[in-house]
């Protein structure tokens, strides 16, 4: 299963809205076939592995990171191919919560006489498919907040300068995080202050570049400058505005090729819950939010954040006017502060990356 999980990671960033899945066919202790999910409309992981195994699949064991599908979509059901190949045993890391599957794939395999085991390395499989799992059960994208801070919790100096708090290795990691995300979101203030590209500038699988994430600019009043660099980059840009945006400015966004999405305002800003719902309707399964502090604050206050990734650099900025990572209302008491679960810590150069999932009230 460890090999299957490694293969599944190779599909990240290429297969949304489908889940990233890995599969391995083993016979007599030897791997005879392996594969991972191909882009939508192409073969699923199980099919790739079975085709590679050929006749050796008969009587073999299939290890797969997610329950094989049992319904017709863009491709035929994988369960039929597993049965036809003569697989004798299937180890699946987890069941697929998709209502069209949800245990039905397991039942179909068992009815065909195949022995099925569920739950091996389930935690790791859930992490790989975390965006898919939320999207397929709620219709909403999985929201990851990413920021880089100094040791004293600042994302910029009092003048707004933020280049660079984190080191080169951390920034390279951020490009990978963008690569595996469907969309990257930021606010108008960040566009004005940093003029970011919001693109992936590192290779995907095999060093090739497969896609750019959708750039989403939360810009209720249409303040992003038309000469901003992100409008000139490959890939698509969506600008979320409210009804108060100047019509001439809106026309300018369209002329640059950006999609304009008018969202009702909430407390004077774009209704972020509504925006995420619309993105889900566009089959955006994952959004990585890269600031600034005001946008992040609203997302946390509204309970819309699923995961946090913070790069902490060994730098002291100081000053009461320096920019904090998170604004918004925040917690009044420490007992009300948001806490993370399943925390992981990694080192990138001199920086430390802390990641974890926002702990909901039901999990406390």
mmCIF file of C-alpha atoms in Angstrom:
data_model
loop_
_atom_site.group_PDB
_atom_site.id
_atom_site.type_symbol
_atom_site.label_atom_id
_atom_site.label_comp_id
_atom_site.label_asym_id
_atom_site.label_seq_id
_atom_site.Cartn_x
_atom_site.Cartn_y
_atom_site.Cartn_z
ATOM 1 C CA UNK A 1 0.000 0.000 0.000
ATOM 2 C CA UNK A 2 2.911 2.327 0.621
ATOM 3 C CA UNK A 3 3.831 2.086 -3.065
ATOM 4 C CA UNK A 4 0.232 2.805 -4.067
ATOM 5 C CA UNK A 5 0.185 5.912 -1.860
ATOM 6 C CA UNK A 6 3.405 7.180 -3.467
ATOM 7 C CA UNK A 7 1.852 6.687 -6.896
ATOM 8 C CA UNK A 8 -1.319 8.535 -5.849
ATOM 9 C CA UNK A 9 0.743 11.612 -4.973
ATOM 10 C CA UNK A 10 1.967 11.719 -8.583
ATOM 11 C CA UNK A 11 -1.606 12.374 -9.694
ATOM 12 C CA UNK A 12 -2.058 15.443 -7.478
ATOM 13 C CA UNK A 13 -2.484 18.609 -9.513
ATOM 14 C CA UNK A 14 -3.528 16.753 -12.670
ATOM 15 C CA UNK A 15 -6.821 14.939 -12.099
ATOM 16 C CA UNK A 16 -9.276 17.254 -10.321
ATOM 17 C CA UNK A 17 -12.223 17.014 -9.817
ATOM 18 C CA UNK A 18 -11.411 13.292 -9.701
ATOM 19 C CA UNK A 19 -9.472 11.949 -6.703
ATOM 20 C CA UNK A 20 -5.755 11.214 -6.924
ATOM 21 C CA UNK A 21 -5.497 7.421 -6.622
ATOM 22 C CA UNK A 22 -2.631 4.938 -6.836
ATOM 23 C CA UNK A 23 -2.852 1.201 -7.542
ATOM 24 C CA UNK A 24 -0.408 -1.708 -7.478
ATOM 25 C CA UNK A 25 -0.928 -5.317 -8.657
ATOM 26 C CA UNK A 26 1.165 -7.897 -6.799
ATOM 27 C CA UNK A 27 1.557 -11.600 -7.624
ATOM 28 C CA UNK A 28 3.734 -14.017 -5.682
ATOM 29 C CA UNK A 29 5.362 -11.096 -3.892
ATOM 30 C CA UNK A 30 6.314 -9.322 -7.130
ATOM 31 C CA UNK A 31 4.824 -6.077 -8.481
ATOM 32 C CA UNK A 32 3.443 -6.890 -11.938
ATOM 33 C CA UNK A 33 1.506 -3.693 -12.553
ATOM 34 C CA UNK A 34 1.201 -0.184 -11.148
ATOM 35 C CA UNK A 35 -0.450 3.098 -12.028
ATOM 36 C CA UNK A 36 -2.064 6.307 -10.882
ATOM 37 C CA UNK A 37 -5.110 8.258 -12.013
ATOM 38 C CA UNK A 38 -4.792 10.016 -15.358
ATOM 39 C CA UNK A 39 -6.487 13.339 -16.232
ATOM 40 C CA UNK A 40 -10.312 13.402 -16.353
ATOM 41 C CA UNK A 41 -11.694 11.241 -19.146
ATOM 42 C CA UNK A 42 -8.617 9.017 -19.121
ATOM 43 C CA UNK A 43 -7.909 5.760 -17.280
ATOM 44 C CA UNK A 44 -8.230 5.432 -13.519
ATOM 45 C CA UNK A 45 -5.345 4.060 -11.459
ATOM 46 C CA UNK A 46 -6.733 0.506 -11.307
ATOM 47 C CA UNK A 47 -7.071 0.294 -15.083
ATOM 48 C CA UNK A 48 -3.513 1.517 -15.684
ATOM 49 C CA UNK A 49 -2.155 -1.062 -13.222
ATOM 50 C CA UNK A 50 -4.261 -3.915 -14.620
ATOM 51 C CA UNK A 51 -3.291 -3.158 -18.217
ATOM 52 C CA UNK A 52 0.364 -3.186 -17.221
ATOM 53 C CA UNK A 53 -0.095 -6.490 -15.395
ATOM 54 C CA UNK A 54 -1.903 -8.158 -18.293
ATOM 55 C CA UNK A 55 -2.473 -11.908 -17.803
ATOM 56 C CA UNK A 56 -0.366 -11.801 -14.621
ATOM 57 C CA UNK A 57 -3.313 -10.092 -12.903
ATOM 58 C CA UNK A 58 -5.222 -13.397 -12.719
ATOM 59 C CA UNK A 59 -5.024 -14.606 -9.129
ATOM 60 C CA UNK A 60 -3.069 -11.509 -8.051
ATOM 61 C CA UNK A 61 -3.721 -8.967 -5.297
ATOM 62 C CA UNK A 62 -4.676 -5.361 -6.016
ATOM 63 C CA UNK A 63 -3.636 -2.599 -3.606
ATOM 64 C CA UNK A 64 -5.561 0.647 -4.222
ATOM 65 C CA UNK A 65 -5.754 3.857 -2.177
ATOM 66 C CA UNK A 66 -9.503 4.403 -2.711
ATOM 67 C CA UNK A 67 -12.473 2.131 -3.270
ATOM 68 C CA UNK A 68 -12.800 1.310 -7.010
ATOM 69 C CA UNK A 69 -15.707 3.080 -8.703
ATOM 70 C CA UNK A 70 -18.752 1.024 -9.679
ATOM 71 C CA UNK A 71 -20.638 3.492 -11.878
ATOM 72 C CA UNK A 72 -20.379 4.880 -15.391
ATOM 73 C CA UNK A 73 -18.912 8.376 -15.592
ATOM 74 C CA UNK A 74 -16.494 9.574 -18.238
ATOM 75 C CA UNK A 75 -15.053 6.062 -18.080
ATOM 76 C CA UNK A 76 -16.590 2.631 -17.349
ATOM 77 C CA UNK A 77 -16.645 1.330 -13.747
ATOM 78 C CA UNK A 78 -13.336 0.020 -12.442
ATOM 79 C CA UNK A 79 -14.976 -2.811 -10.498
ATOM 80 C CA UNK A 80 -15.915 -4.571 -13.729
ATOM 81 C CA UNK A 81 -12.331 -4.459 -14.966
ATOM 82 C CA UNK A 82 -10.990 -5.739 -11.624
ATOM 83 C CA UNK A 83 -13.386 -8.697 -11.734
ATOM 84 C CA UNK A 84 -12.712 -9.444 -15.411
ATOM 85 C CA UNK A 85 -8.944 -9.386 -14.808
ATOM 86 C CA UNK A 86 -9.270 -12.253 -12.336
ATOM 87 C CA UNK A 87 -7.962 -10.397 -9.282
ATOM 88 C CA UNK A 88 -8.396 -12.603 -6.213
ATOM 89 C CA UNK A 89 -7.935 -10.069 -3.424
ATOM 90 C CA UNK A 90 -8.267 -6.294 -3.079
ATOM 91 C CA UNK A 91 -6.733 -4.132 -0.336
ATOM 92 C CA UNK A 92 -8.283 -0.643 -0.381
ATOM 93 C CA UNK A 93 -7.077 2.075 1.967
ATOM 94 C CA UNK A 94 -10.540 3.589 2.342
ATOM 95 C CA UNK A 95 -14.085 3.593 1.038
ATOM 96 C CA UNK A 96 -15.157 6.316 -1.375
ATOM 97 C CA UNK A 97 -17.773 8.648 0.221
ATOM 98 C CA UNK A 98 -19.105 9.558 -3.234
ATOM 99 C CA UNK A 99 -22.833 8.664 -2.963
ATOM 100 C CA UNK A 100 -22.507 6.811 -6.287
ATOM 101 C CA UNK A 101 -19.926 4.483 -4.687
ATOM 102 C CA UNK A 102 -19.966 4.580 -0.852
ATOM 103 C CA UNK A 103 -19.349 0.879 -0.259
ATOM 104 C CA UNK A 104 -21.121 -0.343 -3.392
ATOM 105 C CA UNK A 105 -17.800 -0.990 -5.132
ATOM 106 C CA UNK A 106 -16.656 -3.133 -2.215
ATOM 107 C CA UNK A 107 -19.934 -5.089 -2.254
ATOM 108 C CA UNK A 108 -19.697 -5.716 -6.001
ATOM 109 C CA UNK A 109 -16.187 -7.118 -5.658
ATOM 110 C CA UNK A 110 -17.200 -9.338 -2.761
ATOM 111 C CA UNK A 111 -20.215 -10.684 -4.667
ATOM 112 C CA UNK A 112 -17.786 -11.732 -7.402
ATOM 113 C CA UNK A 113 -15.855 -13.796 -4.859
ATOM 114 C CA UNK A 114 -12.997 -11.344 -4.337
ATOM 115 C CA UNK A 115 -11.681 -10.985 -0.788
ATOM 116 C CA UNK A 116 -11.667 -7.321 0.226
ATOM 117 C CA UNK A 117 -9.733 -5.627 3.046
ATOM 118 C CA UNK A 118 -10.386 -1.962 3.965
ATOM 119 C CA UNK A 119 -8.471 0.504 6.134
ATOM 120 C CA UNK A 120 -4.781 -0.083 5.498
ATOM 121 C CA UNK A 121 -2.984 3.314 5.663
ATOM 122 C CA UNK A 122 -6.354 5.080 5.665
ATOM 123 C CA UNK A 123 -5.030 8.239 7.345
ATOM 124 C CA UNK A 124 -2.413 8.753 4.631
ATOM 125 C CA UNK A 125 -4.973 8.082 1.897
ATOM 126 C CA UNK A 126 -7.361 10.628 3.411
ATOM 127 C CA UNK A 127 -4.658 13.296 3.410
ATOM 128 C CA UNK A 128 -3.963 12.738 -0.291
ATOM 129 C CA UNK A 129 -7.665 12.943 -1.159
ATOM 130 C CA UNK A 130 -8.642 15.591 1.419
ATOM 131 C CA UNK A 131 -9.910 18.089 -1.173
ATOM 132 C CA UNK A 132 -11.915 15.463 -3.046
ATOM 133 C CA UNK A 133 -13.438 14.132 0.177
ATOM 134 C CA UNK A 134 -14.816 17.541 1.175
ATOM 135 C CA UNK A 135 -15.938 18.457 -2.326
ATOM 136 C CA UNK A 136 -17.753 15.187 -3.063
ATOM 137 C CA UNK A 137 -19.664 15.304 0.237
ATOM 138 C CA UNK A 138 -20.414 19.047 0.511
ATOM 139 C CA UNK A 139 -19.976 20.572 -2.947
ATOM 140 C CA UNK A 140 -17.580 23.088 -1.386
ATOM 141 C CA UNK A 141 -13.847 23.400 -2.054
ATOM 142 C CA UNK A 142 -11.261 22.463 0.558
ATOM 143 C CA UNK A 143 -9.708 25.725 1.844
ATOM 144 C CA UNK A 144 -6.037 25.901 2.816
ATOM 145 C CA UNK A 145 -4.607 29.102 4.247
ATOM 146 C CA UNK A 146 -0.896 29.610 3.605
ATOM 147 C CA UNK A 147 1.313 32.376 4.994
ATOM 148 C CA UNK A 148 4.939 33.104 5.829
ATOM 149 C CA UNK A 149 5.671 34.880 9.112
ATOM 150 C CA UNK A 150 8.583 36.139 11.138
ATOM 151 C CA UNK A 151 9.201 34.762 14.624
ATOM 152 C CA UNK A 152 7.132 37.655 15.984
ATOM 153 C CA UNK A 153 4.167 36.799 13.746
ATOM 154 C CA UNK A 154 4.514 39.496 11.082
ATOM 155 C CA UNK A 155 3.994 39.102 7.328
ATOM 156 C CA UNK A 156 5.439 42.504 6.390
ATOM 157 C CA UNK A 157 7.238 45.487 7.890
ATOM 158 C CA UNK A 158 5.413 48.694 8.825
ATOM 159 C CA UNK A 159 6.108 49.978 5.294
ATOM 160 C CA UNK A 160 4.502 46.867 3.772
ATOM 161 C CA UNK A 161 7.755 45.273 2.581
ATOM 162 C CA UNK A 162 7.586 41.454 2.680
ATOM 163 C CA UNK A 163 10.263 40.255 0.234
ATOM 164 C CA UNK A 164 11.436 37.939 1.463
ATOM 165 C CA UNK A 165 10.451 36.667 4.894
ATOM 166 C CA UNK A 166 10.824 33.014 3.969
ATOM 167 C CA UNK A 167 13.800 31.440 2.225
ATOM 168 C CA UNK A 168 14.201 29.966 -1.250
ATOM 169 C CA UNK A 169 13.416 26.402 -0.197
ATOM 170 C CA UNK A 170 10.148 27.469 1.415
ATOM 171 C CA UNK A 171 9.150 29.447 -1.665
ATOM 172 C CA UNK A 172 9.865 26.432 -3.851
ATOM 173 C CA UNK A 173 7.528 24.396 -1.651
ATOM 174 C CA UNK A 174 4.836 27.038 -2.115
ATOM 175 C CA UNK A 175 5.024 26.531 -5.884
ATOM 176 C CA UNK A 176 4.323 22.835 -5.359
ATOM 177 C CA UNK A 177 1.381 23.699 -3.092
ATOM 178 C CA UNK A 178 0.008 25.926 -5.846
ATOM 179 C CA UNK A 179 0.555 23.145 -8.372
ATOM 180 C CA UNK A 180 -1.634 20.699 -6.462
ATOM 181 C CA UNK A 181 -4.377 23.308 -5.874
ATOM 182 C CA UNK A 182 -7.235 24.037 -8.255
ATOM 183 C CA UNK A 183 -7.221 27.717 -7.338
ATOM 184 C CA UNK A 184 -5.055 30.285 -5.568
ATOM 185 C CA UNK A 185 -6.896 33.148 -3.858
ATOM 186 C CA UNK A 186 -5.730 36.529 -2.632
ATOM 187 C CA UNK A 187 -7.208 39.916 -1.811
ATOM 188 C CA UNK A 188 -7.007 43.262 -3.560
ATOM 189 C CA UNK A 189 -4.700 44.678 -0.876
ATOM 190 C CA UNK A 190 -2.099 41.982 -1.608
ATOM 191 C CA UNK A 191 -2.299 42.675 -5.334
ATOM 192 C CA UNK A 192 -1.760 46.385 -4.660
ATOM 193 C CA UNK A 193 1.081 45.872 -2.167
ATOM 194 C CA UNK A 194 3.006 42.925 -3.658
ATOM 195 C CA UNK A 195 1.939 42.738 -7.330
ATOM 196 C CA UNK A 196 2.230 38.916 -7.203
ATOM 197 C CA UNK A 197 2.278 36.499 -10.147
ATOM 198 C CA UNK A 198 0.310 33.759 -8.338
ATOM 199 C CA UNK A 199 1.622 31.183 -10.786
ATOM 200 C CA UNK A 200 3.401 27.858 -10.559
ATOM 201 C CA UNK A 201 7.018 28.281 -11.556
ATOM 202 C CA UNK A 202 8.259 24.765 -10.975
ATOM 203 C CA UNK A 203 7.690 21.535 -12.868
ATOM 204 C CA UNK A 204 5.011 18.953 -12.253
ATOM 205 C CA UNK A 205 5.477 15.208 -12.651
ATOM 206 C CA UNK A 206 8.643 14.511 -14.620
ATOM 207 C CA UNK A 207 9.546 18.204 -14.581
ATOM 208 C CA UNK A 208 6.752 19.133 -17.007
ATOM 209 C CA UNK A 209 4.246 21.907 -16.432
ATOM 210 C CA UNK A 210 0.693 20.616 -16.743
ATOM 211 C CA UNK A 211 -1.479 23.520 -15.622
ATOM 212 C CA UNK A 212 -1.725 26.785 -13.756
ATOM 213 C CA UNK A 213 -4.204 27.111 -10.894
ATOM 214 C CA UNK A 214 -7.130 29.459 -11.317
ATOM 215 C CA UNK A 215 -6.193 32.833 -9.811
ATOM 216 C CA UNK A 216 -9.048 34.219 -7.703
ATOM 217 C CA UNK A 217 -8.875 37.884 -6.667
ATOM 218 C CA UNK A 218 -11.284 38.980 -3.935
ATOM 219 C CA UNK A 219 -11.783 42.589 -4.995
ATOM 220 C CA UNK A 220 -15.168 43.898 -3.916
ATOM 221 C CA UNK A 221 -14.610 47.473 -5.097
ATOM 222 C CA UNK A 222 -12.479 46.664 -8.131
ATOM 223 C CA UNK A 223 -9.265 48.203 -6.792
ATOM 224 C CA UNK A 224 -6.771 45.814 -8.427
ATOM 225 C CA UNK A 225 -4.753 47.760 -11.030
ATOM 226 C CA UNK A 226 -5.269 46.735 -14.643
ATOM 227 C CA UNK A 227 -1.491 46.610 -15.142
ATOM 228 C CA UNK A 228 -1.032 44.043 -12.343
ATOM 229 C CA UNK A 229 1.351 41.257 -13.352
ATOM 230 C CA UNK A 230 -1.081 38.438 -12.602
ATOM 231 C CA UNK A 231 -3.305 39.505 -15.525
ATOM 232 C CA UNK A 232 -0.427 38.857 -17.927
ATOM 233 C CA UNK A 233 0.381 35.322 -16.732
ATOM 234 C CA UNK A 234 -0.621 32.001 -18.331
ATOM 235 C CA UNK A 235 -3.782 30.437 -16.941
ATOM 236 C CA UNK A 236 -7.115 31.957 -15.984
ATOM 237 C CA UNK A 237 -7.965 34.767 -13.585
ATOM 238 C CA UNK A 238 -11.292 35.316 -11.846
ATOM 239 C CA UNK A 239 -12.090 38.598 -10.114
ATOM 240 C CA UNK A 240 -14.816 38.464 -7.471
ATOM 241 C CA UNK A 241 -16.507 41.868 -7.196
ATOM 242 C CA UNK A 242 -19.646 43.349 -5.646
ATOM 243 C CA UNK A 243 -22.257 45.576 -7.231
ATOM 244 C CA UNK A 244 -20.407 48.744 -6.214
ATOM 245 C CA UNK A 245 -17.512 48.104 -8.621
ATOM 246 C CA UNK A 246 -16.986 50.799 -11.235
ATOM 247 C CA UNK A 247 -18.407 49.623 -14.606
ATOM 248 C CA UNK A 248 -15.472 51.012 -16.567
ATOM 249 C CA UNK A 249 -13.036 49.152 -14.319
ATOM 250 C CA UNK A 250 -15.092 45.981 -14.684
ATOM 251 C CA UNK A 251 -14.908 46.310 -18.460
ATOM 252 C CA UNK A 252 -11.155 46.696 -18.143
ATOM 253 C CA UNK A 253 -10.895 43.401 -16.263
ATOM 254 C CA UNK A 254 -12.864 41.670 -19.014
ATOM 255 C CA UNK A 255 -10.666 43.147 -21.722
ATOM 256 C CA UNK A 256 -7.680 41.578 -19.969
ATOM 257 C CA UNK A 257 -9.365 38.183 -20.276
ATOM 258 C CA UNK A 258 -10.373 37.905 -16.614
ATOM 259 C CA UNK A 259 -13.685 36.365 -15.656
ATOM 260 C CA UNK A 260 -15.778 38.735 -13.564
ATOM 261 C CA UNK A 261 -17.930 37.188 -10.881
ATOM 262 C CA UNK A 262 -20.376 39.451 -9.071
ATOM 263 C CA UNK A 263 -20.988 38.225 -5.530
ATOM 264 C CA UNK A 264 -23.286 39.901 -2.990
ATOM 265 C CA UNK A 265 -21.516 41.810 -0.251
ATOM 266 C CA UNK A 266 -21.472 40.755 3.397
ATOM 267 C CA UNK A 267 -20.460 43.344 5.963
ATOM 268 C CA UNK A 268 -19.156 45.476 3.125
ATOM 269 C CA UNK A 269 -16.965 42.836 1.478
ATOM 270 C CA UNK A 270 -17.462 39.951 -0.935
ATOM 271 C CA UNK A 271 -19.549 37.207 0.688
ATOM 272 C CA UNK A 272 -16.776 34.625 0.988
ATOM 273 C CA UNK A 273 -19.122 31.724 1.763
ATOM 274 C CA UNK A 274 -21.092 32.473 -1.398
ATOM 275 C CA UNK A 275 -17.879 32.836 -3.393
ATOM 276 C CA UNK A 276 -16.650 29.416 -2.273
ATOM 277 C CA UNK A 277 -20.045 27.901 -3.097
ATOM 278 C CA UNK A 278 -19.839 29.297 -6.637
ATOM 279 C CA UNK A 279 -16.287 28.009 -7.012
ATOM 280 C CA UNK A 280 -17.549 24.574 -5.966
ATOM 281 C CA UNK A 281 -20.223 24.786 -8.646
ATOM 282 C CA UNK A 282 -17.384 25.407 -11.101
ATOM 283 C CA UNK A 283 -15.824 22.127 -9.860
ATOM 284 C CA UNK A 284 -13.008 23.854 -8.023
ATOM 285 C CA UNK A 285 -12.229 21.282 -5.328
ATOM 286 C CA UNK A 286 -9.341 23.045 -3.562
ATOM 287 C CA UNK A 287 -8.401 26.655 -2.879
ATOM 288 C CA UNK A 288 -5.113 27.855 -1.393
ATOM 289 C CA UNK A 289 -5.449 31.342 0.087
ATOM 290 C CA UNK A 290 -2.307 33.471 0.134
ATOM 291 C CA UNK A 291 -3.360 36.519 2.088
ATOM 292 C CA UNK A 292 -3.439 39.130 3.099
ATOM 293 C CA UNK A 293 -4.269 39.392 6.752
ATOM 294 C CA UNK A 294 -7.706 40.952 6.227
ATOM 295 C CA UNK A 295 -8.890 38.206 3.864
ATOM 296 C CA UNK A 296 -7.477 35.489 6.122
ATOM 297 C CA UNK A 297 -9.138 37.076 9.137
ATOM 298 C CA UNK A 298 -12.562 37.007 7.496
ATOM 299 C CA UNK A 299 -12.103 33.384 6.435
ATOM 300 C CA UNK A 300 -11.165 32.320 9.971
ATOM 301 C CA UNK A 301 -13.964 34.357 11.555
ATOM 302 C CA UNK A 302 -16.503 32.708 9.229
ATOM 303 C CA UNK A 303 -15.183 29.211 9.949
ATOM 304 C CA UNK A 304 -14.292 28.579 6.308
ATOM 305 C CA UNK A 305 -10.692 27.391 6.762
ATOM 306 C CA UNK A 306 -9.946 23.653 6.656
ATOM 307 C CA UNK A 307 -6.144 23.593 6.788
ATOM 308 C CA UNK A 308 -3.316 25.933 7.763
ATOM 309 C CA UNK A 309 0.218 25.934 6.383
ATOM 310 C CA UNK A 310 2.536 28.447 8.036
ATOM 311 C CA UNK A 311 6.185 28.997 7.179
ATOM 312 C CA UNK A 312 7.973 30.468 10.187
ATOM 313 C CA UNK A 313 11.279 32.196 9.434
ATOM 314 C CA UNK A 314 14.040 32.996 11.974
ATOM 315 C CA UNK A 315 13.537 36.738 11.503
ATOM 316 C CA UNK A 316 12.423 39.454 13.908
ATOM 317 C CA UNK A 317 10.582 42.377 12.289
ATOM 318 C CA UNK A 318 9.250 44.252 15.316
ATOM 319 C CA UNK A 319 7.233 47.452 15.410
ATOM 320 C CA UNK A 320 3.586 47.941 16.336
ATOM 321 C CA UNK A 321 2.831 48.997 12.770
ATOM 322 C CA UNK A 322 4.127 45.804 11.186
ATOM 323 C CA UNK A 323 1.502 43.693 9.416
ATOM 324 C CA UNK A 324 0.051 40.704 11.301
ATOM 325 C CA UNK A 325 -0.643 37.416 9.546
ATOM 326 C CA UNK A 326 -4.289 37.251 10.616
ATOM 327 C CA UNK A 327 -6.654 40.180 11.173
ATOM 328 C CA UNK A 328 -10.415 39.962 11.621
ATOM 329 C CA UNK A 329 -12.266 39.795 14.933
ATOM 330 C CA UNK A 330 -10.408 36.803 16.306
ATOM 331 C CA UNK A 331 -10.873 35.176 19.702
ATOM 332 C CA UNK A 332 -11.713 37.129 22.848
ATOM 333 C CA UNK A 333 -10.470 34.387 25.154
ATOM 334 C CA UNK A 334 -7.792 31.744 24.718
ATOM 335 C CA UNK A 335 -10.460 29.107 25.245
ATOM 336 C CA UNK A 336 -12.054 30.371 22.010
ATOM 337 C CA UNK A 337 -8.822 30.346 19.977
ATOM 338 C CA UNK A 338 -8.750 28.052 16.970
ATOM 339 C CA UNK A 339 -6.478 25.065 17.397
ATOM 340 C CA UNK A 340 -4.967 22.681 14.892
ATOM 341 C CA UNK A 341 -5.054 18.881 14.937
ATOM 342 C CA UNK A 342 -2.799 16.367 13.194
ATOM 343 C CA UNK A 343 0.006 18.922 13.267
ATOM 344 C CA UNK A 344 3.090 18.248 11.164
ATOM 345 C CA UNK A 345 6.403 20.103 11.290
ATOM 346 C CA UNK A 346 8.926 20.127 8.446
ATOM 347 C CA UNK A 347 12.104 22.063 7.838
ATOM 348 C CA UNK A 348 12.852 23.979 4.649
ATOM 349 C CA UNK A 349 16.282 25.540 4.854
ATOM 350 C CA UNK A 350 16.258 27.749 7.953
ATOM 351 C CA UNK A 351 12.459 27.938 7.955
ATOM 352 C CA UNK A 352 10.008 25.683 9.745
ATOM 353 C CA UNK A 353 6.708 24.732 8.115
ATOM 354 C CA UNK A 354 3.859 24.046 10.543
ATOM 355 C CA UNK A 355 0.726 22.503 9.058
ATOM 356 C CA UNK A 356 -2.477 21.117 10.491
ATOM 357 C CA UNK A 357 -6.241 20.970 10.221
ATOM 358 C CA UNK A 358 -8.572 23.402 11.950
ATOM 359 C CA UNK A 359 -10.174 21.609 14.865
ATOM 360 C CA UNK A 360 -13.944 21.940 14.798
ATOM 361 C CA UNK A 361 -16.076 22.166 17.954
ATOM 362 C CA UNK A 362 -17.273 18.595 17.366
ATOM 363 C CA UNK A 363 -13.652 17.384 17.497
ATOM 364 C CA UNK A 364 -12.717 19.051 20.788
#
